[in-house]
Short mmCIF file of C-alpha atoms and ligand atoms in Angstrom, two decimals:
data_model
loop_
_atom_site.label_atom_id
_atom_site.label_comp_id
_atom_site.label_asym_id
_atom_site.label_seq_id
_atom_site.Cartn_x
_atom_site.Cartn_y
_atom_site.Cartn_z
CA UNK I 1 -45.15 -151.16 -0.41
CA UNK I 2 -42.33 -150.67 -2.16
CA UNK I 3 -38.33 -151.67 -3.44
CA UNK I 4 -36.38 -148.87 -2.84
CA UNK I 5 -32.71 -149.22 -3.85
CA UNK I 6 -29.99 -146.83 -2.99
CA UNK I 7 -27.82 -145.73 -5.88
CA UNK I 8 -24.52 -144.50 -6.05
CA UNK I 9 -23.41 -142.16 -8.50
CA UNK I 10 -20.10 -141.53 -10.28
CA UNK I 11 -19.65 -138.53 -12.46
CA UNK I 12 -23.72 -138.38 -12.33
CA UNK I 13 -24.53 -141.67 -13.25
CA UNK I 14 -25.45 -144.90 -11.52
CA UNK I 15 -22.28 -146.59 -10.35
CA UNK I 16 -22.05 -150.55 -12.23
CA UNK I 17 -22.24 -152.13 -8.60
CA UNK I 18 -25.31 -150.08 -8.10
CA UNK I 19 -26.98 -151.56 -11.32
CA UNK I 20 -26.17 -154.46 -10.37
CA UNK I 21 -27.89 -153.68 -6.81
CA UNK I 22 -31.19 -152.18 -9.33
CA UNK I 23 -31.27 -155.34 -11.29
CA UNK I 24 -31.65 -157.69 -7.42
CA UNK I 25 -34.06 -155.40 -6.51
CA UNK I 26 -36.25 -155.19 -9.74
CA UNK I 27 -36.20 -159.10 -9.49
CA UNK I 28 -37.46 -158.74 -5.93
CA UNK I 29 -40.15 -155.96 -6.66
CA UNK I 30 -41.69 -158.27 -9.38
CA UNK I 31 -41.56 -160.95 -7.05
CA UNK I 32 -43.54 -159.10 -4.39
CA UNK I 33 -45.66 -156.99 -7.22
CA UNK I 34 -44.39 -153.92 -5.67
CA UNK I 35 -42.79 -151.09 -7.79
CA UNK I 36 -39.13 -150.33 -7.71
CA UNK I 37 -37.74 -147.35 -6.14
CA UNK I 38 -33.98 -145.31 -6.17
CA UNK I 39 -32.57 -142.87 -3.84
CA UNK I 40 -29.91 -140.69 -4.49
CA UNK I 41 -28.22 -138.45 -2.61
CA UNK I 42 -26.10 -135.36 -3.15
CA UNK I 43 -26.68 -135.11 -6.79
CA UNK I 44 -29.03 -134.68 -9.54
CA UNK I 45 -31.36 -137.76 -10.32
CA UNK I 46 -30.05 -139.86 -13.47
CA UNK I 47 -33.78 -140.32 -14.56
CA UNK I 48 -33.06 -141.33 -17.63
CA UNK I 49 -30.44 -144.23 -16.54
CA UNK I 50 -32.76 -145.18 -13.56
CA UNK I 51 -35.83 -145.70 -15.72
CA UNK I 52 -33.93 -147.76 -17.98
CA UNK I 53 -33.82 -150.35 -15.13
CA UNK I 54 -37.83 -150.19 -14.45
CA UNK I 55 -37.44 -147.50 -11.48
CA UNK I 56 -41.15 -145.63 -10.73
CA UNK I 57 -39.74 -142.99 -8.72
CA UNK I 58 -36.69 -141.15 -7.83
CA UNK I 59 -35.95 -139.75 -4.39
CA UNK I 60 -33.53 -137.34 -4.64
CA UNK I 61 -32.14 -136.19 -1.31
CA UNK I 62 -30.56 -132.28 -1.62
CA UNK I 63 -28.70 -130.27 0.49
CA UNK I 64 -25.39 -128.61 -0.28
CA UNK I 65 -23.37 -130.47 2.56
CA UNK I 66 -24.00 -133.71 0.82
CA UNK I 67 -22.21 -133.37 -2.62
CA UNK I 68 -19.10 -135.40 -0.80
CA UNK I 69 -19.45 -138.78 0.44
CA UNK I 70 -20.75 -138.81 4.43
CA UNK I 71 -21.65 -142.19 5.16
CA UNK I 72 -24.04 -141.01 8.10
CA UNK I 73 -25.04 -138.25 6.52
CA UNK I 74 -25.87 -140.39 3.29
CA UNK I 75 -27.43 -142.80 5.45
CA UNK I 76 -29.74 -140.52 7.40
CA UNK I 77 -31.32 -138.97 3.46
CA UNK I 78 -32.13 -142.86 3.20
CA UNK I 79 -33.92 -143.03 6.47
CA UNK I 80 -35.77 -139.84 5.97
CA UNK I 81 -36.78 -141.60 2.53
CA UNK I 82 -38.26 -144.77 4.47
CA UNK I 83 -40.19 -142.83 6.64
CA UNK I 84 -42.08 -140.88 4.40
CA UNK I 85 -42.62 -143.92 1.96
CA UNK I 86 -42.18 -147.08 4.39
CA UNK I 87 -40.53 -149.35 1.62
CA UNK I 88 -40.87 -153.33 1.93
CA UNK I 89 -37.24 -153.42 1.74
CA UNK I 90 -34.32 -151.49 1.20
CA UNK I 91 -31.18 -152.40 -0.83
CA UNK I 92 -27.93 -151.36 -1.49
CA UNK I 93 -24.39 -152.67 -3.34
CA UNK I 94 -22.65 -154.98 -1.25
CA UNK I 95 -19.46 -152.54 -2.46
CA UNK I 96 -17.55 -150.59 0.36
CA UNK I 97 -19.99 -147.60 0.31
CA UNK I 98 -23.12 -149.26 -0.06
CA UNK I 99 -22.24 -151.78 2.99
CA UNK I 100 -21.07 -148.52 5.28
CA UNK I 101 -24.01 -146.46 4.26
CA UNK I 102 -26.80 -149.17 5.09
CA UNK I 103 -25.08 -150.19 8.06
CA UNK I 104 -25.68 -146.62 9.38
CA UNK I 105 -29.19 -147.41 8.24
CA UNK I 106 -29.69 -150.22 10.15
CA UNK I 107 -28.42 -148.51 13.31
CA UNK I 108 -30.35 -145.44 12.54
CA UNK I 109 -33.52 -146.98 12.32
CA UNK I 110 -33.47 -150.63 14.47
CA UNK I 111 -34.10 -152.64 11.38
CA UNK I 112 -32.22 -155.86 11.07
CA UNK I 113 -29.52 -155.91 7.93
CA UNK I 114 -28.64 -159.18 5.87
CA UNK I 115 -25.34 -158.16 4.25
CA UNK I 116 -23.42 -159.28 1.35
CA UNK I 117 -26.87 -161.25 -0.33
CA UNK I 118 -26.31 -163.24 -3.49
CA UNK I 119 -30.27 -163.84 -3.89
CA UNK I 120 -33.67 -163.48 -1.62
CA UNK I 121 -36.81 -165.11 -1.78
CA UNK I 122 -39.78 -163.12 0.20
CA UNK I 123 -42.37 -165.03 2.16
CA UNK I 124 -43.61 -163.60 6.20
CA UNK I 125 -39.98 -163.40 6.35
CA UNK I 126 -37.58 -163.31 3.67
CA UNK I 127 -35.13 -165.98 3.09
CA UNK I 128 -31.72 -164.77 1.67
CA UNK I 129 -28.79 -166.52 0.70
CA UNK I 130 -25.50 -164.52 1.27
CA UNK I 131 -21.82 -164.95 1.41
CA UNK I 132 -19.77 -165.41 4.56
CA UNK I 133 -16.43 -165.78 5.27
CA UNK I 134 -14.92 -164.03 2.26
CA UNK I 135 -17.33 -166.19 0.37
CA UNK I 136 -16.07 -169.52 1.23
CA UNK I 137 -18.78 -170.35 2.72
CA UNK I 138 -23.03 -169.92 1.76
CA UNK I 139 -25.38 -169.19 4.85
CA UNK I 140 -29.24 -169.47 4.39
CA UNK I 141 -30.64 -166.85 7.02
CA UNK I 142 -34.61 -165.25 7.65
CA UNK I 143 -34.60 -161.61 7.55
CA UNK I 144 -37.43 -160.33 9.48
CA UNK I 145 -39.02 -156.45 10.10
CA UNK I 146 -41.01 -153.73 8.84
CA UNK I 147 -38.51 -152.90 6.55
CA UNK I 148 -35.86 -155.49 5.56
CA UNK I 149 -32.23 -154.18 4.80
CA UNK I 150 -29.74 -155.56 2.28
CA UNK I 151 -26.78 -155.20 0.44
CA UNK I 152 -25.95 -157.26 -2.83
CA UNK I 153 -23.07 -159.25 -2.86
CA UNK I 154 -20.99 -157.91 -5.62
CA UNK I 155 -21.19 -159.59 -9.25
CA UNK I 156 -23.91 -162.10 -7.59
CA UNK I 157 -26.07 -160.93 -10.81
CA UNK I 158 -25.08 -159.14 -14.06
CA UNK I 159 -26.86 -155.76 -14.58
CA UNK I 160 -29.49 -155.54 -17.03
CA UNK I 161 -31.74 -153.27 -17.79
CA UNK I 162 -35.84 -153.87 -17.50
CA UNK I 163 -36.97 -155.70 -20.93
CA UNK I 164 -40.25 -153.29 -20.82
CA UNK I 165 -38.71 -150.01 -19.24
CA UNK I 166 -40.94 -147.72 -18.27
CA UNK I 167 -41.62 -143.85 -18.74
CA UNK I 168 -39.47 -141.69 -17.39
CA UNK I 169 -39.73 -141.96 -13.09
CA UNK I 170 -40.96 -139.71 -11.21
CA UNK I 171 -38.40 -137.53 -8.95
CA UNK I 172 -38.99 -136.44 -5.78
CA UNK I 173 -36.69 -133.89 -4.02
CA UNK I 174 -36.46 -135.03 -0.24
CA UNK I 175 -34.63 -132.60 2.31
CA UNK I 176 -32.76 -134.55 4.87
CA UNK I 177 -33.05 -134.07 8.34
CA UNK I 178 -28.99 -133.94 9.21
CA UNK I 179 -27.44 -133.07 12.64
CA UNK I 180 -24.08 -132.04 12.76
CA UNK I 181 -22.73 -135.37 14.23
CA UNK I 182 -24.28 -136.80 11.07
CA UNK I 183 -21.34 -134.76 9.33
CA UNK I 184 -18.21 -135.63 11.34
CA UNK I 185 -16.79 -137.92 8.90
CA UNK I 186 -16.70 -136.84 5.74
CA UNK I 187 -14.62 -137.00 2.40
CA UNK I 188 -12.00 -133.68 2.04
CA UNK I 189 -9.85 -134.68 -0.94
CA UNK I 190 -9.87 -137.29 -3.78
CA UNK I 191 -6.39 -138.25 -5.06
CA UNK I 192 -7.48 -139.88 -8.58
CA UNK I 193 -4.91 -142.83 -10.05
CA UNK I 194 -1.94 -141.39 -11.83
CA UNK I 195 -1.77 -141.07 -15.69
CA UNK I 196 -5.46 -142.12 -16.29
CA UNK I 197 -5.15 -145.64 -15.63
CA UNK I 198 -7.74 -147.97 -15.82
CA UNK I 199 -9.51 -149.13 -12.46
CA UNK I 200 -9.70 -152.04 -11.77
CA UNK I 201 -13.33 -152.45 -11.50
CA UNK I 202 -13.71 -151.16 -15.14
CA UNK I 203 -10.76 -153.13 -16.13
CA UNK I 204 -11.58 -155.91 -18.88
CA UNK I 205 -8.04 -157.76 -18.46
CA UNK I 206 -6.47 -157.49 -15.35
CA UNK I 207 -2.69 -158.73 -15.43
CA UNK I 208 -2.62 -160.17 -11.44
CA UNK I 209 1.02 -160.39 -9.45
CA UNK I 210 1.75 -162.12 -6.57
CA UNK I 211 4.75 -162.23 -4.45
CA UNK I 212 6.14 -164.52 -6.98
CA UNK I 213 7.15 -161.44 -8.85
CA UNK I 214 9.77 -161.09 -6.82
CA UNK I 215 10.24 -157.49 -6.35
CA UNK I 216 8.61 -154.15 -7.41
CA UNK I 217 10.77 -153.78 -10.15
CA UNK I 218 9.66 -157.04 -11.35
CA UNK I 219 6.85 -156.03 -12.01
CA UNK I 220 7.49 -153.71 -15.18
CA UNK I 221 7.30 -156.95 -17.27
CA UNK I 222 3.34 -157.08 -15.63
CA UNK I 223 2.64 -153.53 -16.44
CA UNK I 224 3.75 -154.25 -20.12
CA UNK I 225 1.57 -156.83 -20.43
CA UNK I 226 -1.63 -155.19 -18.84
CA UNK I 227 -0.98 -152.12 -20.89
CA UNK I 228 -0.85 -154.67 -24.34
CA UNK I 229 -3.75 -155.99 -23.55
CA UNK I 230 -5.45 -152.68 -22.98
CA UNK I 231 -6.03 -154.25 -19.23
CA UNK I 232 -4.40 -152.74 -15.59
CA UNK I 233 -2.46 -154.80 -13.25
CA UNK I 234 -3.82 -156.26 -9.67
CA UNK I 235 -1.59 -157.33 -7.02
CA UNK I 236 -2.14 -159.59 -3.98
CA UNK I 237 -2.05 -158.85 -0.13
CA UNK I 238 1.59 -159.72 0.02
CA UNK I 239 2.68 -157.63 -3.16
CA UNK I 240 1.22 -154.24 -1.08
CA UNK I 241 2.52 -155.54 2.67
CA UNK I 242 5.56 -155.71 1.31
CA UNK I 243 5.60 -152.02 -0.28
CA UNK I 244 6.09 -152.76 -4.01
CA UNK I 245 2.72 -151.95 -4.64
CA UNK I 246 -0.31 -149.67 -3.51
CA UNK I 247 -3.32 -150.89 -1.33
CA UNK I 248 -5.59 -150.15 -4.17
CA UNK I 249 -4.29 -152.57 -6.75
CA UNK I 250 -5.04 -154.79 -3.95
CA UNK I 251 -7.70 -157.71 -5.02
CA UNK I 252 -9.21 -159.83 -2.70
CA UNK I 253 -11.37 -159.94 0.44
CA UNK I 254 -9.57 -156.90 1.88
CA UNK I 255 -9.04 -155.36 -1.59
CA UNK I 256 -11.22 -154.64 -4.61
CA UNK I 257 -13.48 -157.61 -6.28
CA UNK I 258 -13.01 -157.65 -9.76
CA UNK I 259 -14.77 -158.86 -13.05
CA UNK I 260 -12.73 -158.56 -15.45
CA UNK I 261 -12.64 -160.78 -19.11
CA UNK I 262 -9.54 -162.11 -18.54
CA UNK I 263 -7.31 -162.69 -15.47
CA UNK I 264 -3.80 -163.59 -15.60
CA UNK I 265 -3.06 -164.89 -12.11
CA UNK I 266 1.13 -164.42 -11.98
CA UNK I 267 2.87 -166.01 -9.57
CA UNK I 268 -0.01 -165.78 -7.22
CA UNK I 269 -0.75 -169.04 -4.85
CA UNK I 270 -4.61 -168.89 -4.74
CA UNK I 271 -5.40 -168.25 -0.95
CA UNK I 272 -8.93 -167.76 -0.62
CA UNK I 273 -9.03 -164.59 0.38
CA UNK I 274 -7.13 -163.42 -2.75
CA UNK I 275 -9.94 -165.97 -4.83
CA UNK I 276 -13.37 -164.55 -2.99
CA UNK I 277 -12.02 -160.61 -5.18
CA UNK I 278 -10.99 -162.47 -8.92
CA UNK I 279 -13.72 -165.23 -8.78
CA UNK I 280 -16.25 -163.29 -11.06
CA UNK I 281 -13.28 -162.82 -13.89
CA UNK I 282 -14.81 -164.82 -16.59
CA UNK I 283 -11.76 -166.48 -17.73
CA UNK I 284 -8.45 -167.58 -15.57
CA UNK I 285 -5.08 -167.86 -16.90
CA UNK I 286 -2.97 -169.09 -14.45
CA UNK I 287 1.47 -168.63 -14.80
CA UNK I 288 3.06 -170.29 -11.79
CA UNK I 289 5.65 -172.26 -11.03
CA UNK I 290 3.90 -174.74 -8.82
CA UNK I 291 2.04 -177.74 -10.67
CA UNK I 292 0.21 -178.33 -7.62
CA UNK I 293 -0.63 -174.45 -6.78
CA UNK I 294 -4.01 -174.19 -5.03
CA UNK I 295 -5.15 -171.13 -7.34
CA UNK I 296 -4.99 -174.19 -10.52
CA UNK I 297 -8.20 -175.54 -9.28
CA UNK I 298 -10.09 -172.48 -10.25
CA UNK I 299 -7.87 -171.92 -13.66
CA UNK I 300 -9.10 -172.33 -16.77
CA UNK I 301 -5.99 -172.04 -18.53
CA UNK I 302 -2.62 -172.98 -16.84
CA UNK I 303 1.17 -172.52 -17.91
CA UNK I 304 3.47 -174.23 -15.57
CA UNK I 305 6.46 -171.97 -15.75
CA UNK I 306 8.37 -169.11 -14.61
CA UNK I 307 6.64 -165.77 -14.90
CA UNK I 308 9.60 -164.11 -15.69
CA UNK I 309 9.95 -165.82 -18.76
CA UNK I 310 6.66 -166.54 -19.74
CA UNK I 311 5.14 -163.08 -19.04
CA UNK I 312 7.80 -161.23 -21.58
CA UNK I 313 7.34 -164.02 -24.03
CA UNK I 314 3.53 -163.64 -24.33
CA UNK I 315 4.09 -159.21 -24.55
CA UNK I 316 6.27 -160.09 -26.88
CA UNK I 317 4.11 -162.67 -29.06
CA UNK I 318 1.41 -159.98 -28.76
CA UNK I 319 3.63 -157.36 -30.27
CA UNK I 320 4.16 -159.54 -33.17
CA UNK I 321 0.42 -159.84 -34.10
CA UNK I 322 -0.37 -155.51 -33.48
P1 FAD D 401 2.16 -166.78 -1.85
O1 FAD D 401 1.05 -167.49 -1.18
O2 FAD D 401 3.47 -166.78 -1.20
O3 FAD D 401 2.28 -167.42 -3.32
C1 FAD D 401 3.30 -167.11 -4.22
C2 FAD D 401 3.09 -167.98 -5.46
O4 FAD D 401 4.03 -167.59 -6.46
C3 FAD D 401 3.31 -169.47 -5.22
O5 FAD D 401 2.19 -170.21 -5.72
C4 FAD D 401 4.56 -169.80 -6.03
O6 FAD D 401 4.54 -171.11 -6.57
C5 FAD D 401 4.51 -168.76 -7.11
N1 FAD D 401 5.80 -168.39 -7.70
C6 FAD D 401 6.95 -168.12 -7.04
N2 FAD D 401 7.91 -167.75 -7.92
C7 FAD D 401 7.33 -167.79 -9.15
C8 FAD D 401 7.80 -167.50 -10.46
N3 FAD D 401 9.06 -167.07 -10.70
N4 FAD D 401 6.96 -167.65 -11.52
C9 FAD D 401 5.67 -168.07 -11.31
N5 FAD D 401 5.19 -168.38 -10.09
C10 FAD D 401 5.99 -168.21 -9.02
N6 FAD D 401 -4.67 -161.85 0.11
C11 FAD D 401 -5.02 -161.24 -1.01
O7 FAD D 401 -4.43 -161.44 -2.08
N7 FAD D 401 -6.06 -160.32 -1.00
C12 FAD D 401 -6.76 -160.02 0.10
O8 FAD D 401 -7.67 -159.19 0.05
C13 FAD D 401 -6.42 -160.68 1.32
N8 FAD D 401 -7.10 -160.43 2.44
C14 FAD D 401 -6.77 -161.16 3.58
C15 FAD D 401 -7.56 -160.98 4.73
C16 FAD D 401 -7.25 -161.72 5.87
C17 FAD D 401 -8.11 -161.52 7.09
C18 FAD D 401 -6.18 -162.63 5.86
C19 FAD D 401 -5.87 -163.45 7.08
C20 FAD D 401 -5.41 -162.79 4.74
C21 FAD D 401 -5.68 -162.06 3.58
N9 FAD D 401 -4.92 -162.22 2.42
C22 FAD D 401 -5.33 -161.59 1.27
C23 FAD D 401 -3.66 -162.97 2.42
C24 FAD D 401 -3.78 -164.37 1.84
O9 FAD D 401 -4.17 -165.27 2.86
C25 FAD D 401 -2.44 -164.86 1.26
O10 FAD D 401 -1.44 -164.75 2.24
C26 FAD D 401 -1.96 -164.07 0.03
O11 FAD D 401 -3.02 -163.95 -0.91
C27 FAD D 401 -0.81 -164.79 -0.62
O12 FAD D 401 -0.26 -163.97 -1.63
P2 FAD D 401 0.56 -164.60 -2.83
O13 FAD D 401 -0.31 -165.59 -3.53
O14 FAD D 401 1.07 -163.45 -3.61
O15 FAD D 401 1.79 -165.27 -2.11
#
């Protein structure tokens, strides 16, 4: 019996919500006394990463119509993985792909799926803990099954490597068994972010607007400050229905999750949908006009003012001390 844990990979190496999913799943295969397994599909195995986190073995799934993302494509070089090794359980980042690829999984194969986990304790049954609701709310739920499926909420742990890392895993090359209605849907083109900017998951300062900003132009004093601070600028759902600002700056519960150092929440009013994607930030700075804004409750530092004045003024402070 083993963990197996599917791993993303950017530019070759294990994606950080992926780690994160490694780290769970170590914690799980020491629980259970199993070893800890990765699969990775449509690219070469990152032994040297994986075995950093305590993984055994390596199943690398090959086959030259997987080297773009296929979510049931992806999913069906996992399931060919559980049958030939019949894992314990499988995991897998709660994070967009890692949700869509193991819920093709799950219908692929029967098994039930507990999504978006923040931690599991095995007995006959597992019991898991996981977010609902955009995380507003924790639900304690039995997984059952041959094999149990889950994804890791993201940021519910930090990833760390194993303290007594192994030798180098083992890697196994797996050929998938794909049909062509595995392959309908299918990633043609990547449009990368313009000028190099920082993402937002990588980000360690995110400047946040809200539709306090006022307009799109406003928000040139934000993008000074984020690029002072070395940081990028996040927006909430308002700020992109109203056009002044893409979908993917979006943060919240239909938008990234971020984990950044710092946040600086501008003129944002702290629904909790925009809270469940900036809750992990390890510090809050809050700018806002409203004493009695519902986003103050989870600030830990608040200034009570207009953002059009205050953001300039801290830039400007900042310039000072270069
Ligand atoms: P508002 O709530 O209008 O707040 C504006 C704030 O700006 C106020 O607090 C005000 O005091 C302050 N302000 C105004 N002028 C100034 C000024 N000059 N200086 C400083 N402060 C000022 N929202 C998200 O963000 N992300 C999501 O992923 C998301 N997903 C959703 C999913 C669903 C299913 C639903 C129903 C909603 C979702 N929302 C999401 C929307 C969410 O409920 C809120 O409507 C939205 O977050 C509010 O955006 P806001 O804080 O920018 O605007």
């Amino acid at each position: 019996m083993t963990v197996l844990v599917w791993v993303d990979l950017e530019d070759g190496e294990p994606d950080g919500l992926s780690l994160e999913a490694l780290t769970f799943g170590r914690g799980l295969a020491t629980t259970l006394g199993s070893p800890l397994d990765a699969v990775v599909v449509g690219g070469d195995a990152p032994a040297a990463a994986l075995g950093a986190y305590g993984v055994a073995t390596v199943h690398a799934v090959r086959d030259d119509r997987l080297t773009s993302f296929a979510p049931a494509a992806w999913a069906q070089g996992i399931v060919d993985v559980i049958d030939a090794t019949l894992p314990d359980a499988v995991l897998a980042s709660g994070g967009d792909r890692g949700a869509e690829v193991l819920a093709h999984v799950a219908a692929k194969t029967g098994y039930a799926l507990a999504a978006n986990c923040t931690s599991v304790t095995p007995s006959d049954a597992y019991e898991v803990t996981r977010l609902r609701w955009g995380g507003s709310l924790l639900e304690e739920a039995r997984l059952t099954g041959d094999v149990k499926l889950l994804t890791v909420a993201p940021h519910a742990v930090s990833a760390s490597p194993a303290a007594d890392a192994a030798a180098a895993p083992n890697v196994v090359d797996v050929t998938p068994n794909l049909s062509d209605d595995d392959l309908r849907v299918h990633v043609v083109r990547r449009e990368e972010p313009e000028g190099g900017a920082i993402s937002l998951a990588d980000a360690k300062v995110v400047v946040g607007g809200g539709r306090g900003v006022g307009s799109a132009e406003g928000f040139a004093d934000l993008d000074a400050l984020a690029a002072a601070l070395g940081g990028t600028v996040g927006v909430s759902r308002v700020v992109t229905s109203l056009g002044w600002r893409p979908h993917t700056q979006q943060v919240g519960q239909t938008g990234a999750r971020i984990a950044p150092d710092l946040y600086i929440a501008c003129g944002i009013s702290g629904a909790i949908q925009h809270i469940v994607g900036c809750k992990a930030a390890k510090k809050i700075l809050v700018i806002n006009t409203d004493p009695e804004a519902p986003i103050l409750s989870h600030a830990d530092y608040a200034i009570i003012g207009d953002l059009k004045t205050v953001v300039p003024a801290i830039t400007a402070e900042l310039a000072k001390r270069a």
